[in-house]
Short mmCIF file of C-alpha atoms in Angstrom, two decimals:
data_model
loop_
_atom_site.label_atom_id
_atom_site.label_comp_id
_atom_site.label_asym_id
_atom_site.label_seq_id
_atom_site.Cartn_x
_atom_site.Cartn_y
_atom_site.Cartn_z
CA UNK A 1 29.44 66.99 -5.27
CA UNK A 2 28.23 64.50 -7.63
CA UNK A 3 25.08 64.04 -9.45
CA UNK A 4 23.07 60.99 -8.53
CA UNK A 5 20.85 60.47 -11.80
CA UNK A 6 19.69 57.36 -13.25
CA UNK A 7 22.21 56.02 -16.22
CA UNK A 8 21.04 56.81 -19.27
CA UNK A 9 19.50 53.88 -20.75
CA UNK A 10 21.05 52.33 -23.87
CA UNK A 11 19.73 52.99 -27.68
CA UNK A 12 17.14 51.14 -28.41
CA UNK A 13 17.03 50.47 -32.55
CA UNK A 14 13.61 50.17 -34.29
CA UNK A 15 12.50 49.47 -37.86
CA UNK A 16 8.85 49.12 -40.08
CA UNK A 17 7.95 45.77 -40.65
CA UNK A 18 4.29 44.83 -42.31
CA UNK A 19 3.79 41.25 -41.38
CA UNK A 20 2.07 38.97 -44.12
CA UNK A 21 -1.58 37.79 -42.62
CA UNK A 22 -4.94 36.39 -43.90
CA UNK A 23 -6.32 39.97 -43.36
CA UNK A 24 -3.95 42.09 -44.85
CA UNK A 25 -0.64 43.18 -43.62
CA UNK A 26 -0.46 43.56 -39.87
CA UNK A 27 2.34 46.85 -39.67
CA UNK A 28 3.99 46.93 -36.47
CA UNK A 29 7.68 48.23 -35.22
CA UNK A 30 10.88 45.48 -34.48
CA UNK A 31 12.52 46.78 -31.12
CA UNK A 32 16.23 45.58 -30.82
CA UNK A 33 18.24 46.55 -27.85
CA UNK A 34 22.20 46.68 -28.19
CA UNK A 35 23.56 43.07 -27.66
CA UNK A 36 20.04 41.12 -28.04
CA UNK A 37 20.36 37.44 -27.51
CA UNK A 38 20.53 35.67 -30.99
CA UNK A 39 17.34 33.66 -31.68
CA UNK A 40 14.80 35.20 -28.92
CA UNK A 41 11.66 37.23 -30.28
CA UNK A 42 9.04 38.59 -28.15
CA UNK A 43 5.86 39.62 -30.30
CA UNK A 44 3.96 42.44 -28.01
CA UNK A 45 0.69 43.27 -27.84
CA UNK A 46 -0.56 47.22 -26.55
CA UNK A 47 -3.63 47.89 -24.50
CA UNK A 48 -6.47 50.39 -25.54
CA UNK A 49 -9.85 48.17 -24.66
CA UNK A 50 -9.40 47.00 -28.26
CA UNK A 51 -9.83 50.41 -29.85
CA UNK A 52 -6.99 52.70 -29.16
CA UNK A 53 -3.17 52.76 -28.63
CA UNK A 54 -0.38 51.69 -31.29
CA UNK A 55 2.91 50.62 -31.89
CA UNK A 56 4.09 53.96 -31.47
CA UNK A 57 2.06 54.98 -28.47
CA UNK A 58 3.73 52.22 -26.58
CA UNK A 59 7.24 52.41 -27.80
CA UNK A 60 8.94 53.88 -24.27
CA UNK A 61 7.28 51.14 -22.71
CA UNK A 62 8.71 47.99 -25.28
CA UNK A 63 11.93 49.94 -25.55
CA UNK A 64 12.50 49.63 -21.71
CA UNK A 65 10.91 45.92 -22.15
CA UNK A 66 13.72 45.21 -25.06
CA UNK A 67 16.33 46.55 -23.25
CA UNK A 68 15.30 44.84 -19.64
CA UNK A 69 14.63 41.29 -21.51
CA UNK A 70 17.31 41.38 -24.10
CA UNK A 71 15.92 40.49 -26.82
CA UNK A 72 13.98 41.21 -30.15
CA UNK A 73 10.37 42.88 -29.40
CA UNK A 74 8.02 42.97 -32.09
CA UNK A 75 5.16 45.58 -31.01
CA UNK A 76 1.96 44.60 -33.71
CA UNK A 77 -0.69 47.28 -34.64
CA UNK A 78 -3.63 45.00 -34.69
CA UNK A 79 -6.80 46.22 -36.00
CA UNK A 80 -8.96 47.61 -33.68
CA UNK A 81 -12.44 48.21 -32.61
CA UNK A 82 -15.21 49.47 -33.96
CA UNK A 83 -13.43 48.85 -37.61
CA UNK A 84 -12.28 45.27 -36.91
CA UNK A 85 -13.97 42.95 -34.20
CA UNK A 86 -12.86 39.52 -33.03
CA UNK A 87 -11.28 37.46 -34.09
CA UNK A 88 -9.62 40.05 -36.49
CA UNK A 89 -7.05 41.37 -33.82
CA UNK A 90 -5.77 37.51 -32.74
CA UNK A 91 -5.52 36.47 -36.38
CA UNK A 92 -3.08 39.80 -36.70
CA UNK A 93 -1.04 38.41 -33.49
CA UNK A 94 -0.95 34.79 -34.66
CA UNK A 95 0.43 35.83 -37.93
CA UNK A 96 3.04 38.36 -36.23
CA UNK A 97 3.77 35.19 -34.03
CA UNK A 98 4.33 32.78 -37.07
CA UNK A 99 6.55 35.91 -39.17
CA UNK A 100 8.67 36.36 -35.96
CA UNK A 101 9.28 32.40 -35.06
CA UNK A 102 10.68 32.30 -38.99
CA UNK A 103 12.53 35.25 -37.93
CA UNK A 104 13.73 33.49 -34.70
CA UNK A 105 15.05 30.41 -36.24
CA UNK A 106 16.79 32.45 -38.75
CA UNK A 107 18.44 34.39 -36.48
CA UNK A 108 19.45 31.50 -34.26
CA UNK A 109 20.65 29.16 -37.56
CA UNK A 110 22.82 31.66 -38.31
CA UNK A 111 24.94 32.32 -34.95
CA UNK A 112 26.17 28.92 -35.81
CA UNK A 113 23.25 27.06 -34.37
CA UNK A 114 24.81 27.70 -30.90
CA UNK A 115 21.27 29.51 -29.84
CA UNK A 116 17.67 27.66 -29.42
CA UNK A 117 14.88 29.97 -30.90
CA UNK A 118 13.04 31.45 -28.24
CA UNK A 119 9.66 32.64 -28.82
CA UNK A 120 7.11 34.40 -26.80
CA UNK A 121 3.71 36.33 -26.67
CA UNK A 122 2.79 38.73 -24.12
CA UNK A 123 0.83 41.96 -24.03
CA UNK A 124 -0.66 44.85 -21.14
CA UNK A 125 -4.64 45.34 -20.80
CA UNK A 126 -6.47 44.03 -23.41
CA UNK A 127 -3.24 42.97 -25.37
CA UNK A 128 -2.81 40.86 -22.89
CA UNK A 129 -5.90 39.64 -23.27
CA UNK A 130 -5.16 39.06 -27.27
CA UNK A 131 -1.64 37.18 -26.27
CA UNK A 132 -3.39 34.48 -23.80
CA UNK A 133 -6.04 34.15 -26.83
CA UNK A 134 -2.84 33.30 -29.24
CA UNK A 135 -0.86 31.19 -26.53
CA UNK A 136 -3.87 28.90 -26.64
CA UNK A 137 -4.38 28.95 -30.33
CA UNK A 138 -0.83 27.84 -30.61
CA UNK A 139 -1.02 25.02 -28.50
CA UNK A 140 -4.12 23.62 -30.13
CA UNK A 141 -1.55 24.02 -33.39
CA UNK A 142 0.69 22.12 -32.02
CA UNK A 143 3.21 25.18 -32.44
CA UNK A 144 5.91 25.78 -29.64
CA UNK A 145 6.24 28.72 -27.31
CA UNK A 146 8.12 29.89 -24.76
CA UNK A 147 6.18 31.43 -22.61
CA UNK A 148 3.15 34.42 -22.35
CA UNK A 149 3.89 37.90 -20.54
CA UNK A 150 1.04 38.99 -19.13
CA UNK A 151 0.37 42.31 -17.94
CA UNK A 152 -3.19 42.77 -16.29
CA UNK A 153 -5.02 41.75 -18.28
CA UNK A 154 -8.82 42.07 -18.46
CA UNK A 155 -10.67 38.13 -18.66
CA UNK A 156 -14.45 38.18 -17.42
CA UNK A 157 -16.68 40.16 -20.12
CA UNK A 158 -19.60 40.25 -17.50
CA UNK A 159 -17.06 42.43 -15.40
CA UNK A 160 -18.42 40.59 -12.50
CA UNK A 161 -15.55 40.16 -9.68
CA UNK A 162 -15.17 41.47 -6.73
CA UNK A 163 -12.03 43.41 -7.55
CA UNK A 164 -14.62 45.81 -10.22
CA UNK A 165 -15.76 47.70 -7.30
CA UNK A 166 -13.09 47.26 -4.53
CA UNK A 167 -11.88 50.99 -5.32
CA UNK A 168 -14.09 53.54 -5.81
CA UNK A 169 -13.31 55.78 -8.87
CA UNK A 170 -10.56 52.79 -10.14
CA UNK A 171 -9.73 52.75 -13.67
CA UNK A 172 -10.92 50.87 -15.75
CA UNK A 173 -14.93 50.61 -14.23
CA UNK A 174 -16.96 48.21 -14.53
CA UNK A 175 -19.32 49.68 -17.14
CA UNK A 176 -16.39 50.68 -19.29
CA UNK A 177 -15.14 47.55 -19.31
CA UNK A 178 -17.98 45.76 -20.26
CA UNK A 179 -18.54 48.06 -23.15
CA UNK A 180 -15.05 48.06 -24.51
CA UNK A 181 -15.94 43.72 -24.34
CA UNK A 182 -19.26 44.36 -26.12
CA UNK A 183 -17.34 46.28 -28.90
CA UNK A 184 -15.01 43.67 -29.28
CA UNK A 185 -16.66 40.05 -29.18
CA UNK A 186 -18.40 38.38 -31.82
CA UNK A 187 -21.04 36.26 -31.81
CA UNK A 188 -20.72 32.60 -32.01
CA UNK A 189 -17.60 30.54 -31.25
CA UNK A 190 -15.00 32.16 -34.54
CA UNK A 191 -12.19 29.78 -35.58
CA UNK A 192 -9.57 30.34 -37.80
CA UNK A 193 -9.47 28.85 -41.64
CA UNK A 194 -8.20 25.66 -40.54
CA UNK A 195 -10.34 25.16 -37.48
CA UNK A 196 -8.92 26.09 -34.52
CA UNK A 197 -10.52 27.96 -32.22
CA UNK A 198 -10.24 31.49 -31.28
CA UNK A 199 -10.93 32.49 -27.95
CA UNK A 200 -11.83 35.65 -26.97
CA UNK A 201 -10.77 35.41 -23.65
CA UNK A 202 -8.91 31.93 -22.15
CA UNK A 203 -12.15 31.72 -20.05
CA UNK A 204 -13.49 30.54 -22.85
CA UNK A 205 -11.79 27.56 -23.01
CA UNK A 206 -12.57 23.73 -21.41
CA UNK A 207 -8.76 22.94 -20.41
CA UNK A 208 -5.64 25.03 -20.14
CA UNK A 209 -3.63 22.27 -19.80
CA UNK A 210 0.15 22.33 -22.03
CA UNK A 211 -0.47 25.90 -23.10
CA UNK A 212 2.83 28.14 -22.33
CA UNK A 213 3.70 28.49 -19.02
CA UNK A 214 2.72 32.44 -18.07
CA UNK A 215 4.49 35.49 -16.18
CA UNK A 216 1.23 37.56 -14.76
CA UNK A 217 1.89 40.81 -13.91
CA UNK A 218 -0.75 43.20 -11.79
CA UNK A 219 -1.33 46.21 -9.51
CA UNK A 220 -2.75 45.49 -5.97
CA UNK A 221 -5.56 48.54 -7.10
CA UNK A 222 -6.34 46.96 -10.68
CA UNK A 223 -9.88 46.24 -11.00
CA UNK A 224 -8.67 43.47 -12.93
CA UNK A 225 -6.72 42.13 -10.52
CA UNK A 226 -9.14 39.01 -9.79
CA UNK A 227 -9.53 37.94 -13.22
CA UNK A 228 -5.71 37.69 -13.24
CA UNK A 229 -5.42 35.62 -10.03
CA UNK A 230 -8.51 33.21 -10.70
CA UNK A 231 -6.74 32.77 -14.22
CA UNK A 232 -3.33 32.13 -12.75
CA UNK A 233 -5.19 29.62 -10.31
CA UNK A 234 -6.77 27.76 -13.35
CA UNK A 235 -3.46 27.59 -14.93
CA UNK A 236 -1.85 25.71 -11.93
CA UNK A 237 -4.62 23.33 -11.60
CA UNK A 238 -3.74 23.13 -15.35
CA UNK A 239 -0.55 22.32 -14.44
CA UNK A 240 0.99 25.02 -16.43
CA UNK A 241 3.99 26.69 -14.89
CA UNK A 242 2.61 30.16 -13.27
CA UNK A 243 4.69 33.25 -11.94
CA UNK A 244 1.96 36.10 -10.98
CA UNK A 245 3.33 39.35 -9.50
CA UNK A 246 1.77 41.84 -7.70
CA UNK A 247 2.75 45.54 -7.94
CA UNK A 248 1.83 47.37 -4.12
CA UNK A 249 -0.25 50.89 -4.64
CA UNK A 250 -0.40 50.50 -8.35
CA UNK A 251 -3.37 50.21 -10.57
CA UNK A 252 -4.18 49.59 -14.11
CA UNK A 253 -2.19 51.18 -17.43
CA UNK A 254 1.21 50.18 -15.07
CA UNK A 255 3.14 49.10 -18.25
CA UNK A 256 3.06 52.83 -19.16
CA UNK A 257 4.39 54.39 -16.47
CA UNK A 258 7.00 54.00 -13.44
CA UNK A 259 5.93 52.00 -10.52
CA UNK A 260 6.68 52.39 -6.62
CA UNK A 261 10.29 50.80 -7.13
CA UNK A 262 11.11 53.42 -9.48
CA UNK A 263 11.07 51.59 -12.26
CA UNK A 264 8.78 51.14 -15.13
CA UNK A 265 6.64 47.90 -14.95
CA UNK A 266 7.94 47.06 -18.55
CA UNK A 267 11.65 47.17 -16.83
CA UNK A 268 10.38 44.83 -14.34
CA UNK A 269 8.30 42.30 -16.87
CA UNK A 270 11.61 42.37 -18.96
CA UNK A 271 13.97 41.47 -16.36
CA UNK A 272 11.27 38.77 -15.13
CA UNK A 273 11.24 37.12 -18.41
CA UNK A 274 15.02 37.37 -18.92
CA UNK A 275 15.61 35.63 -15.72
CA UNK A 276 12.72 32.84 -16.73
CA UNK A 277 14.44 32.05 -20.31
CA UNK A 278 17.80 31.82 -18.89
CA UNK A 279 16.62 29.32 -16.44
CA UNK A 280 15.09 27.16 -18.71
#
């Protein structure tokens, strides 16, 4: 009698990279699955409310997301909390952003020009958080990308929504929340050497419009859940291109771990954003 098991999944290579940035190098893995497509680079941001996880931590999750979006995944170890505060951690992910687009067009110059660079920010929990931050930093640059991966993240500091209290004994609460966004923000409005702005959350910002169109991803039981859907509403009445999914029975940290399908949520955030490039 056979063995139904689920196929083995393919290698996954990785490598060191320390990415040159105005605070020091940012270190961080490069995730390449077998066949990636020439010129595409995702640069991925982990969760930890700012103060915990790394690029190692994470790496079953942006493995499966390398393999399931076919392309080059670069997973950054930003500084974190209570060392570093913002806007340390977006500087590290705009910097990993600008190494990985040189890294893109390389890559894409060099498979005879037959490829378009492709590149995108995304992140889970408060790297998600970091990579909407970035996706608007780069469109008040001027500075092209593809799209930004969302998963769950967190977007009101005052923790106020309804979705905070829905579930009794949900992670994350309320209260921790708001602490881990205490930790984090600075005062004042913090921009970057040559002015822009960096936003601690998009909330923060007076128009969304032309900033990359986004791929939300949450769980029906995250208490985050209504930041993400008032933030995909303010995108469409941006007019930016929105794609928010909903994961039944599943709550926050869902990058991390298989969902109801079977699957892990980075599988299904992969093969989303596969499907979205190729239809461009």
């Amino acid at each position: 009698m056979a063995l139904h098991t689920r196929p083995q999944p393919s290698p996954v290579s990785w490598e060191q990279v320390r990415v040159p940035a105005p605070g020091g190098p940012v270190p961080g893995l490069v995730l390449r699955p077998e066949r990636p497509r020439a010129g595409r680079w995702l640069v991925w941001a982990h969760g930890g409310s700012w103060r915990a996880g790394s690029a190692l931590e994470w790496y079953p999750a942006t493995a499966d997301l390398a393999r399931a979006a076919g392309m080059t995944v670069v997973s950054v170890d930003y500084r974190l909390t209570p060392a570093a505060r913002h806007p340390d951690m977006v500087q590290d992910l705009l910097a990993a952003l600008e190494w990985a687009a040189g890294q893109a067009e390389r890559e894409a110059a060099g498979n005879g020009g037959g490829e378009e660079p492709v590149l995108v920010a995304g992140g889970d929990s408060a790297g998600g958080t970091l990579a909407a931050s970035a996706a608007l930093a780069r469109r008040d640059r001027g500075l092209p990308l593809a799209a930004q991966v969302l998963a769950y993240p967190p977007l009101d500091p005052a923790c106020g929504a309804d979705s905070y209290r829905r579930h009794a004994g949900a992670f994350p609460s309320a209260a921790a929340m708001a602490a881990a966004w205490r930790e984090y923000r600075a005062a004042g409005s913090p921009a970057a050497a040559d002015g822009t702005r960096l936003y601690s959350t998009p909330f923060e910002a007076a128009g969304l419009d032309g900033v990359a169109p986004a791929l939300l991803t949450v769980g029906e039981l995250d208490p985050v859940g209504d930041d993400v859907r008032r933030y995909a509403g303010l995108l469409r009445a941006a007019g930016v291109p929105v794609a928010l999914r909903e994961l039944p029975r599943t709550g926050h940290g869902a990058f991390l771990r298989p969902v109801a399908s079977g699957a892990s949520a980075a599988e299904l955030i992969g093969t989303s954003l596969r499907a979205f490039l190729d239809a461009r």
